[in-house]
Amino acid sequence: MVAAVVTAIAAAEAETTGVATGAIQYAWVIALLPFIAAPLILFFGKRTPGQGAVFGIAALGAGFVMALAVLFHFVTGGGTYAPEGIEWFEIGPLHLEVGQYVDGLTAVMLVVVTAVSLAVHVYSLGYMHGDVRFTWFYVVLSLFTGAMLTVVIADNLLLLLVGWEIMGVCSYLLIGHWYEEHENSSAAIKAFITTRIGDVPFLFGIFALIFATGFTTTNIAEIGESIAGPEASSALVTAAALLLFGGAIGKSAQFPLHVWLPDAMAGPTPVSALIHAATMVAAGVYLVGRMFEVFVHADPFVLTIVSVIAAITTLGAAFLALVQDDIKRVLAYSTLSQLAYMVAGLSLGPEGVTAGFFHLFTHAFFKALLFLGAGSLIHAVHSNNMSDMGGLKDEMPVTFWTFLIGSAALAGVFPLAGFWSKDELLVGAWEHNQWLFFVLLAVAVMTAFYMTRCVLLTFFGRYVGEGHPHESPPVMTGPLVGLAGASVVVGFLGAPQLGAVFGDWVYFEHPHDADFVFWVAVVGTLAAAAGILGGYRLYRERRERDPLMAFPRAWNVLQHRYYIDDAYMRGIVYPIRDRASAGVNWTNQHVLDGAVNGAAWVTRGLATFISWIDRTFVDGVVNAVGGLTGATGGLLKYLQTGNVQWYAVLLFAGVVVLTIVFVQIA
């Protein structure tokens, strides 16, 4: 069936373009495969070995191979592939089509999403083993991956929105997978509502761009060409840029809609890895990059707003990561901070946006590694808290070494992947926005500090938890090793000394030439070293009280997450959920119930009146008629006796009477 669909679409594309060759023309199949796997898992999963996981793994394995083939098209110097789409429907002059847009950014994101999702699918075989909803987990996981791939490959904003919203539904289902516990269901609802708040400006941003093009298209490339023309309204384009960024704020958890992401840790750890590394949170950054032409032609203050939001988020989240005991929350706040790092790159303009995407690319591998490593630890000690760990280095050697590689890459230690992408962002910030440079440098120190704290509290010292920790099975450690290898090597794709080929694949306006500024590299390395040294000095020995508790006021503020969640609860949730719901309840009881009860009283009174009319008049008439009928019927009973002789006498008498009457008349 898939082959038939591929052939049909390929034939249609050949008629309209007559160009594309190789795997790139079938790139859309990569997004289709997980959507095919999902119903197969749902309907046949429990009847197949492994409860259906094989369908999802096979789909992602095939998709990953195809994604590498698509990327190879750009490695060998191939160009963008954007065939005419298949018409979806039309509204007046607005034609909506389903199609694919494959450029270097698409190719890189296809590799990232399929690679990380494949690792998560395999890893989940061990982590989710024995779960009562194991098959359902893989159904939603496949849909989630397919939705992100749809976002990546969509050639128009409405198709992108479809994938965007499917991701939102799937994230709700995955975060609340263990919905029996109130904490998990609440986290799922919080994530769903918060991201939907961000989707409102995103939707209006799409409308603004449709109007900016004269209500003719939603095609991303055509929108870029239209708003670059002299007839485009600057005010409308600026408004569209701000509205689109509102969608990115919600999806990529930037201030002030960042509050959902740490609570999303309530879901299974493989879900956390997928959400935080390659899919959902990356979608917001991807949206800004894909629609960057809108930001370039908007008023310059838009990118200034983007840089301010990025600075607030990256610095604020880094501080929060310093005080967490839950290892997944440390990584969650780290993700917030690193996403803002990427957004900071986008705020630097065309020169910085490639650097931002390079950091997204490298971060996907080592952050997925760290989350899956955290899952391995949780699987072994049955606790998320680092205060229940310690001394696991010897008990879990594979997990330790891979987690250490991921932590060093995140901290920006040379020559791991994080070093190259962080360095490129620092260079761009120094050249275009120096105050942002110092913010990013401070965050680099803090990142190295809290990851050192995390490693020391988890793997060194003595074990303080319960039970007997052990290394995870190969089905879990295998993905860890693969992601650790990627975290070592993928950074070299952006190394200037090796040609910085990443910038030849993913660029905006013109191919990006990464610069290696020696003193920036030295400063960045010293920042990482300072963070590692500071973390080591404070946490080399386990203490009952965290050393940072020596600053009680700051500790209290950070433990309460700057009281932002409290402000939202008291200012928004409680008024709506409690006061507004109380008002609705009063209205229901006194207004609606009053109206219903009043109608019932009127109906009952009317029924009583009608009953009196019925008994007094209707029944009286009926009874009178019945009495009259009974009386006349009583007379007839003397005549209708059934006695034939009596009938004969009456007949004879009647004849006699009639004879006399007629004689008298004559």
Coordinates of N, CA and C in Angstrom, one line a residue, residues 437-635:
F437 N 26.1 38.5 25.1 CA 27.3 37.7 25.2 C 27.6 37.4 26.7
F438 N 27.5 38.4 27.5 CA 27.9 38.2 28.9 C 26.8 37.3 29.6
V439 N 25.6 37.5 29.2 CA 24.5 36.6 29.8 C 24.8 35.2 29.4
L440 N 25.1 34.9 28.2 CA 25.4 33.5 27.7 C 26.6 33.0 28.4
L441 N 27.6 33.8 28.6 CA 28.8 33.4 29.3 C 28.5 33.0 30.7
A442 N 27.7 33.8 31.4 CA 27.3 33.5 32.8 C 26.6 32.2 32.9
V443 N 25.7 31.9 31.9 CA 24.9 30.7 31.9 C 25.8 29.5 31.6
A444 N 26.9 29.7 30.8 CA 27.8 28.6 30.6 C 28.5 28.2 31.9
V445 N 28.8 29.1 32.7 CA 29.4 28.8 34.0 C 28.4 28.0 34.9
M446 N 27.2 28.5 34.9 CA 26.2 27.9 35.7 C 25.8 26.5 35.2
T447 N 25.8 26.3 33.9 CA 25.5 25.0 33.3 C 26.6 24.0 33.8
A448 N 27.8 24.3 33.7 CA 28.9 23.4 34.1 C 28.8 23.1 35.6
F449 N 28.4 24.1 36.4 CA 28.3 24.0 37.8 C 27.2 23.0 38.2
Y450 N 26.0 23.2 37.6 CA 24.9 22.3 38.1 C 25.0 20.9 37.5
M451 N 25.7 20.7 36.3 CA 25.9 19.4 35.9 C 27.0 18.6 36.7
T452 N 28.0 19.4 37.1 CA 29.0 18.8 38.0 C 28.3 18.4 39.3
R453 N 27.5 19.2 39.9 CA 26.7 18.9 41.1 C 25.9 17.6 40.8
C454 N 25.2 17.5 39.7 CA 24.4 16.4 39.4 C 25.2 15.1 39.3
V455 N 26.4 15.1 38.6 CA 27.2 13.9 38.5 C 27.7 13.5 39.8
L456 N 28.2 14.4 40.7 CA 28.8 14.1 41.9 C 27.7 13.5 42.9
L457 N 26.6 14.1 43.0 CA 25.5 13.6 43.9 C 25.0 12.3 43.4
T458 N 25.1 12.0 42.2 CA 24.5 10.7 41.6 C 25.4 9.6 41.6
F459 N 26.7 9.8 41.2 CA 27.6 8.7 41.0 C 28.7 8.6 42.0
F460 N 29.0 9.6 42.7 CA 30.1 9.5 43.6 C 29.7 9.5 45.1
G461 N 30.6 9.3 46.0 CA 30.3 9.2 47.4 C 29.8 7.8 47.7
R462 N 28.9 7.7 48.7 CA 28.3 6.4 49.0 C 26.8 6.3 48.6
Y463 N 26.4 5.1 48.4 CA 25.0 5.0 48.0 C 24.1 5.1 49.2
V464 N 23.1 6.0 49.2 CA 22.2 6.3 50.3 C 20.8 5.8 50.1
G465 N 20.5 5.2 49.0 CA 19.2 4.8 48.7 C 18.8 3.4 49.2
E466 N 17.7 2.9 48.8 CA 17.3 1.5 49.3 C 17.4 0.6 48.1
G467 N 17.4 -0.7 48.4 CA 17.5 -1.7 47.4 C 19.0 -1.9 46.9
H468 N 19.1 -2.6 45.8 CA 20.4 -3.0 45.2 C 20.4 -2.5 43.8
P469 N 21.0 -1.4 43.5 CA 21.1 -0.8 42.1 C 21.9 -1.7 41.2
H470 N 21.6 -1.7 40.0 CA 22.3 -2.6 39.0 C 22.2 -1.9 37.6
E471 N 23.1 -2.3 36.8 CA 23.1 -1.7 35.4 C 21.9 -2.1 34.7
S472 N 21.4 -1.2 33.8 CA 20.2 -1.5 33.0 C 20.5 -2.5 31.9
P473 N 19.5 -3.1 31.4 CA 19.7 -4.2 30.3 C 20.2 -3.5 29.1
P474 N 20.8 -4.3 28.2 CA 21.4 -3.8 26.9 C 20.4 -3.0 26.1
V475 N 19.1 -3.4 26.1 CA 18.2 -2.6 25.3 C 18.1 -1.2 25.7
M476 N 18.5 -0.9 27.0 CA 18.5 0.5 27.5 C 19.9 1.1 27.3
T477 N 20.9 0.3 27.6 CA 22.3 0.9 27.5 C 22.8 1.1 26.1
G478 N 22.2 0.3 25.2 CA 22.6 0.4 23.8 C 22.3 1.8 23.2
P479 N 21.1 2.3 23.4 CA 20.8 3.7 22.9 C 21.7 4.7 23.6
L480 N 22.1 4.5 24.9 CA 23.0 5.4 25.6 C 24.3 5.5 24.9
V481 N 24.9 4.3 24.6 CA 26.2 4.3 23.9 C 26.1 5.0 22.6
G482 N 25.0 4.7 21.8 CA 24.9 5.4 20.5 C 24.8 6.9 20.6
L483 N 24.0 7.4 21.5 CA 23.9 8.8 21.7 C 25.1 9.4 22.3
A484 N 25.9 8.7 23.1 CA 27.1 9.2 23.6 C 28.1 9.4 22.5
G485 N 28.1 8.4 21.5 CA 29.0 8.5 20.4 C 28.7 9.7 19.5
A486 N 27.4 10.0 19.3 CA 26.9 11.1 18.6 C 27.3 12.4 19.3
S487 N 27.2 12.4 20.6 CA 27.6 13.6 21.4 C 29.1 14.0 21.2
V488 N 29.9 13.0 20.9 CA 31.3 13.2 20.8 C 31.6 13.7 19.4
V489 N 30.9 13.3 18.3 CA 31.4 13.6 17.0 C 30.6 14.6 16.2
V490 N 29.3 14.8 16.6 CA 28.5 15.7 15.7 C 28.9 17.1 15.8
G491 N 29.6 17.5 16.8 CA 30.1 18.9 16.9 C 31.1 19.3 15.9
F492 N 31.8 18.3 15.4 CA 32.8 18.5 14.4 C 32.2 19.0 13.0
L493 N 30.9 18.7 12.9 CA 30.2 19.2 11.6 C 30.2 20.7 11.6
G494 N 30.3 21.4 12.7 CA 30.3 22.8 12.7 C 31.6 23.4 13.1
A495 N 32.7 22.6 13.2 CA 34.0 23.1 13.5 C 34.6 23.9 12.3
P496 N 35.0 25.2 12.5 CA 35.5 25.9 11.4 C 36.8 25.3 10.8
Q497 N 37.6 24.6 11.7 CA 38.8 24.0 11.2 C 38.6 22.9 10.3
L498 N 37.4 22.3 10.3 CA 37.0 21.2 9.4 C 36.1 21.6 8.3
G499 N 35.9 22.9 8.1 CA 35.1 23.4 7.1 C 33.7 23.8 7.5
A500 N 33.3 23.5 8.7 CA 31.9 23.9 9.2 C 30.8 23.6 8.2
V501 N 30.8 22.3 7.8 CA 29.9 21.9 6.7 C 28.4 22.1 7.1
F502 N 28.1 22.2 8.4 CA 26.7 22.4 8.9 C 26.2 23.7 8.3
G503 N 27.0 24.7 8.3 CA 26.6 26.0 7.7 C 26.3 26.0 6.2
D504 N 26.9 25.0 5.5 CA 26.6 24.8 4.1 C 25.2 24.2 3.9
W505 N 24.7 23.4 4.9 CA 23.4 22.8 4.8 C 22.3 23.7 5.3
V506 N 22.5 24.3 6.4 CA 21.5 25.1 7.1 C 22.0 26.5 7.1
Y507 N 21.4 27.3 6.3 CA 21.7 28.8 6.2 C 20.6 29.6 5.8
F508 N 20.7 30.9 6.1 CA 19.6 31.8 5.8 C 20.2 33.0 5.0
E509 N 19.7 33.3 3.9 CA 20.2 34.3 2.9 C 21.4 33.8 2.2
H510 N 22.4 33.4 2.9 CA 23.7 32.9 2.2 C 24.3 31.9 3.1
P511 N 25.2 31.0 2.6 CA 25.8 30.0 3.4 C 26.6 30.6 4.5
H512 N 26.5 30.0 5.7 CA 27.1 30.6 6.9 C 28.5 30.1 7.1
D513 N 29.4 31.1 7.2 CA 30.8 30.7 7.5 C 31.1 30.9 9.0
A514 N 31.2 29.8 9.7 CA 31.5 29.9 11.1 C 32.9 30.4 11.4
D515 N 33.0 31.3 12.3 CA 34.3 31.9 12.7 C 34.8 31.3 14.0
F516 N 36.1 31.0 14.0 CA 36.7 30.5 15.3 C 37.5 31.7 15.8
V517 N 37.0 32.2 16.9 CA 37.7 33.3 17.6 C 38.4 32.7 18.8
F518 N 39.7 32.7 18.8 CA 40.5 32.0 19.8 C 40.2 32.5 21.2
W519 N 40.2 33.8 21.4 CA 40.0 34.3 22.8 C 38.6 33.9 23.3
V520 N 37.6 33.9 22.4 CA 36.2 33.5 22.8 C 36.2 32.0 23.2
A521 N 36.9 31.2 22.4 CA 37.0 29.8 22.7 C 37.7 29.6 24.1
V522 N 38.7 30.4 24.3 CA 39.4 30.3 25.6 C 38.5 30.7 26.8
V523 N 37.8 31.8 26.6 CA 36.9 32.3 27.6 C 35.8 31.3 27.9
G524 N 35.3 30.7 26.8 CA 34.2 29.8 27.0 C 34.7 28.5 27.7
T525 N 35.9 28.1 27.4 CA 36.5 26.9 28.1 C 36.8 27.3 29.6
L526 N 37.3 28.5 29.8 CA 37.5 28.9 31.2 C 36.2 29.0 32.0
A527 N 35.1 29.4 31.3 CA 33.8 29.4 32.0 C 33.3 28.0 32.4
A528 N 33.5 27.1 31.5 CA 33.2 25.7 31.8 C 34.0 25.2 32.9
A529 N 35.3 25.5 32.9 CA 36.2 25.0 33.9 C 35.9 25.6 35.3
A530 N 35.5 26.9 35.3 CA 35.1 27.5 36.5 C 33.9 26.9 37.1
G531 N 32.9 26.6 36.3 CA 31.7 25.9 36.8 C 32.0 24.5 37.3
I532 N 32.8 23.8 36.6 CA 33.2 22.4 37.0 C 34.0 22.5 38.4
L533 N 34.9 23.4 38.4 CA 35.7 23.5 39.7 C 34.9 23.9 40.8
G534 N 34.0 24.9 40.6 CA 33.1 25.4 41.7 C 32.2 24.3 42.2
G535 N 31.6 23.5 41.2 CA 30.7 22.4 41.6 C 31.5 21.3 42.3
Y536 N 32.7 21.0 41.9 CA 33.5 20.0 42.6 C 33.9 20.4 44.0
R537 N 34.2 21.7 44.2 CA 34.6 22.1 45.6 C 33.4 22.1 46.5
L538 N 32.2 22.3 46.1 CA 31.1 22.3 46.9 C 30.5 20.9 47.2
Y539 N 30.6 20.1 46.2 CA 29.9 18.8 46.2 C 30.7 17.6 46.2
R540 N 32.0 17.7 46.3 CA 32.9 16.5 46.3 C 32.6 15.6 47.5
E541 N 32.1 16.2 48.6 CA 31.6 15.4 49.7 C 30.1 15.6 49.9
R542 N 29.4 14.5 50.1 CA 28.0 14.6 50.3 C 27.7 15.1 51.7
R543 N 26.8 16.1 51.7 CA 26.4 16.7 53.0 C 24.9 16.6 53.1
E544 N 24.4 16.6 54.4 CA 23.0 16.5 54.6 C 22.3 17.8 54.1
R545 N 22.9 18.9 54.3 CA 22.4 20.2 53.8 C 23.1 20.6 52.6
D546 N 22.3 21.0 51.6 CA 23.0 21.5 50.4 C 23.7 22.7 50.7
P547 N 25.0 22.9 50.2 CA 25.8 24.1 50.5 C 25.1 25.4 50.0
L548 N 24.3 25.3 49.0 CA 23.6 26.5 48.6 C 22.6 27.0 49.5
M549 N 22.2 26.2 50.5 CA 21.2 26.6 51.5 C 21.8 27.6 52.5
A550 N 23.1 27.9 52.3 CA 23.8 28.9 53.1 C 23.2 30.3 52.7
F551 N 22.5 30.3 51.6 CA 21.9 31.6 51.1 C 20.4 31.4 51.2
P552 N 19.8 31.4 52.4 CA 18.4 31.0 52.6 C 17.4 31.8 51.8
R553 N 17.6 33.1 51.7 CA 16.6 33.9 50.9 C 16.6 33.5 49.4
A554 N 17.8 33.4 48.9 CA 17.9 33.0 47.5 C 17.4 31.6 47.3
W555 N 17.7 30.7 48.2 CA 17.3 29.3 48.1 C 15.8 29.2 48.2
N556 N 15.1 30.0 49.0 CA 13.7 29.9 49.2 C 13.0 30.4 47.9
V557 N 13.5 31.5 47.3 CA 13.0 32.1 46.1 C 13.1 31.1 45.0
L558 N 14.2 30.4 44.9 CA 14.4 29.4 43.8 C 13.6 28.2 44.0
Q559 N 13.4 27.8 45.3 CA 12.6 26.6 45.6 C 11.1 26.9 45.2
H560 N 10.7 28.2 45.3 CA 9.4 28.5 44.9 C 9.3 29.0 43.4
R561 N 10.4 28.8 42.7 CA 10.4 29.1 41.3 C 10.0 30.5 41.0
Y562 N 10.6 31.4 41.8 CA 10.4 32.9 41.7 C 8.9 33.2 41.9
Y563 N 8.2 32.3 42.5 CA 6.8 32.6 42.8 C 5.9 32.8 41.6
I564 N 6.4 32.5 40.4 CA 5.7 32.7 39.2 C 4.5 31.7 39.1
D565 N 4.7 30.5 39.5 CA 3.6 29.5 39.5 C 2.6 29.9 40.5
D566 N 3.0 30.4 41.7 CA 2.1 30.8 42.7 C 1.2 32.0 42.2
A567 N 1.9 32.9 41.5 CA 1.2 34.1 40.9 C 0.1 33.6 39.9
Y568 N 0.5 32.7 39.1 CA -0.4 32.2 38.1 C -1.6 31.5 38.8
M569 N -1.3 30.7 39.8 CA -2.4 30.0 40.5 C -3.3 31.0 41.2
R570 N -2.8 32.0 41.9 CA -3.6 33.0 42.6 C -4.3 34.0 41.7
G571 N -3.6 34.3 40.6 CA -4.1 35.4 39.7 C -5.0 34.9 38.6
I572 N -4.7 33.6 38.2 CA -5.5 33.1 37.0 C -6.3 31.8 37.4
V573 N -5.5 30.8 37.9 CA -6.2 29.5 38.1 C -7.3 29.6 39.2
Y574 N -6.9 30.1 40.4 CA -7.9 30.2 41.4 C -9.1 31.0 41.1
P575 N -8.9 32.3 40.5 CA -10.0 33.1 40.1 C -11.0 32.4 39.1
I576 N -10.4 31.6 38.2 CA -11.2 30.9 37.2 C -11.7 29.6 37.7
R577 N -10.8 28.9 38.3 CA -11.3 27.5 38.8 C -12.2 27.6 40.0
D578 N -11.9 28.6 41.0 CA -12.6 28.6 42.2 C -13.7 29.7 42.2
R579 N -13.2 31.0 42.0 CA -14.2 32.1 42.1 C -15.2 32.1 40.9
A580 N -14.6 31.9 39.8 CA -15.5 31.9 38.6 C -16.4 30.7 38.6
S581 N -15.8 29.5 39.0 CA -16.6 28.3 39.1 C -17.7 28.5 40.2
A582 N -17.3 29.2 41.3 CA -18.3 29.4 42.3 C -19.5 30.3 41.8
G583 N -19.1 31.3 41.0 CA -20.1 32.2 40.4 C -21.0 31.4 39.4
V584 N -20.4 30.6 38.6 CA -21.1 29.8 37.7 C -22.1 28.8 38.5
N585 N -21.6 28.3 39.6 CA -22.4 27.4 40.5 C -23.6 28.2 41.0
W586 N -23.3 29.4 41.5 CA -24.4 30.3 42.1 C -25.4 30.6 41.0
T587 N -24.9 30.9 39.8 CA -25.8 31.2 38.7 C -26.7 30.0 38.3
N588 N -26.0 28.8 38.4 CA -26.7 27.6 38.1 C -27.8 27.3 39.1
Q589 N -27.5 27.5 40.4 CA -28.4 27.1 41.4 C -29.6 28.2 41.6
H590 N -29.2 29.5 41.4 CA -30.2 30.5 41.7 C -30.9 31.0 40.4
V591 N -30.2 31.0 39.3 CA -30.8 31.6 38.1 C -31.3 30.4 37.2
L592 N -30.4 29.5 36.8 CA -30.9 28.4 35.9 C -31.9 27.5 36.7
D593 N -31.5 27.1 37.9 CA -32.4 26.3 38.7 C -33.7 27.0 39.0
G594 N -33.5 28.3 39.3 CA -34.8 29.1 39.6 C -35.7 29.1 38.4
A595 N -35.1 29.3 37.2 CA -35.9 29.3 36.0 C -36.6 28.0 35.8
V596 N -35.8 26.9 36.0 CA -36.3 25.6 35.8 C -37.4 25.3 36.8
N597 N -37.1 25.6 38.1 CA -38.1 25.4 39.1 C -39.3 26.2 38.9
G598 N -39.2 27.5 38.5 CA -40.3 28.3 38.2 C -41.2 27.8 37.1
A599 N -40.5 27.3 36.1 CA -41.2 26.6 35.0 C -42.0 25.4 35.5
A600 N -41.3 24.7 36.4 CA -42.0 23.5 36.9 C -43.2 23.9 37.8
W601 N -43.1 25.0 38.6 CA -44.2 25.5 39.4 C -45.4 25.9 38.5
V602 N -45.1 26.7 37.5 CA -46.1 27.1 36.5 C -46.8 25.9 35.9
T603 N -46.0 25.0 35.5 CA -46.5 23.7 34.8 C -47.4 23.0 35.8
R604 N -46.9 22.9 37.1 CA -47.7 22.1 38.1 C -49.0 22.8 38.3
G605 N -49.0 24.2 38.5 CA -50.2 24.9 38.7 C -51.2 24.8 37.5
L606 N -50.7 24.9 36.3 CA -51.5 24.8 35.1 C -52.1 23.4 35.1
A607 N -51.3 22.4 35.5 CA -51.8 21.0 35.5 C -52.9 20.8 36.5
T608 N -52.8 21.5 37.6 CA -53.8 21.4 38.7 C -55.1 22.0 38.2
F609 N -55.0 23.2 37.5 CA -56.2 23.9 37.0 C -56.8 23.0 35.9
I610 N -56.1 22.5 35.0 CA -56.6 21.7 33.9 C -57.3 20.4 34.5
S611 N -56.7 19.9 35.6 CA -57.3 18.7 36.3 C -58.7 19.1 36.9
W612 N -58.8 20.3 37.5 CA -60.1 20.7 38.0 C -61.1 20.9 36.9
I613 N -60.7 21.5 35.8 CA -61.6 21.6 34.6 C -62.0 20.2 34.1
D614 N -61.1 19.3 34.1 CA -61.3 18.0 33.6 C -62.4 17.3 34.5
R615 N -62.1 17.4 35.9 CA -63.0 16.7 36.8 C -64.4 17.4 36.9
T616 N -64.4 18.7 36.8 CA -65.7 19.4 37.0 C -66.5 19.5 35.8
F617 N -66.0 19.9 34.7 CA -66.7 20.1 33.5 C -66.7 18.9 32.5
V618 N -65.5 18.5 32.1 CA -65.4 17.4 31.2 C -66.0 16.2 31.7
D619 N -65.6 15.8 32.9 CA -66.1 14.6 33.5 C -67.6 14.8 33.8
G620 N -68.1 16.0 34.1 CA -69.6 16.2 34.3 C -70.4 16.0 33.1
V621 N -69.9 16.5 32.0 CA -70.6 16.3 30.7 C -70.6 14.8 30.3
V622 N -69.4 14.2 30.5 CA -69.3 12.8 30.1 C -70.2 11.9 31.0
N623 N -70.2 12.3 32.3 CA -71.1 11.5 33.3 C -72.6 11.7 33.0
A624 N -72.9 13.0 32.6 CA -74.3 13.3 32.2 C -74.7 12.5 31.0
V625 N -73.9 12.5 30.0 CA -74.2 11.7 28.8 C -74.3 10.2 29.1
G626 N -73.4 9.8 30.0 CA -73.4 8.4 30.4 C -74.7 8.1 31.2
G627 N -75.2 9.0 32.1 CA -76.4 8.8 32.8 C -77.6 8.7 31.9
L628 N -77.7 9.7 30.9 CA -78.8 9.7 30.0 C -78.8 8.4 29.2
T629 N -77.6 8.0 28.7 CA -77.5 6.8 28.0 C -77.9 5.6 28.8
G630 N -77.5 5.6 30.1 CA -77.9 4.5 31.0 C -79.4 4.4 31.2
A631 N -80.1 5.7 31.3 CA -81.5 5.7 31.5 C -82.3 5.2 30.3
T632 N -81.9 5.7 29.1 CA -82.6 5.2 27.9 C -82.3 3.7 27.7
G633 N -81.0 3.4 28.0 CA -80.7 2.0 27.9 C -81.5 1.1 28.8
G634 N -81.9 1.7 30.0 CA -82.7 0.9 30.9 C -84.1 0.6 30.5
L635 N -84.6 1.5 29.7 CA -86.0 1.3 29.1 C -85.9 0.2 28.0

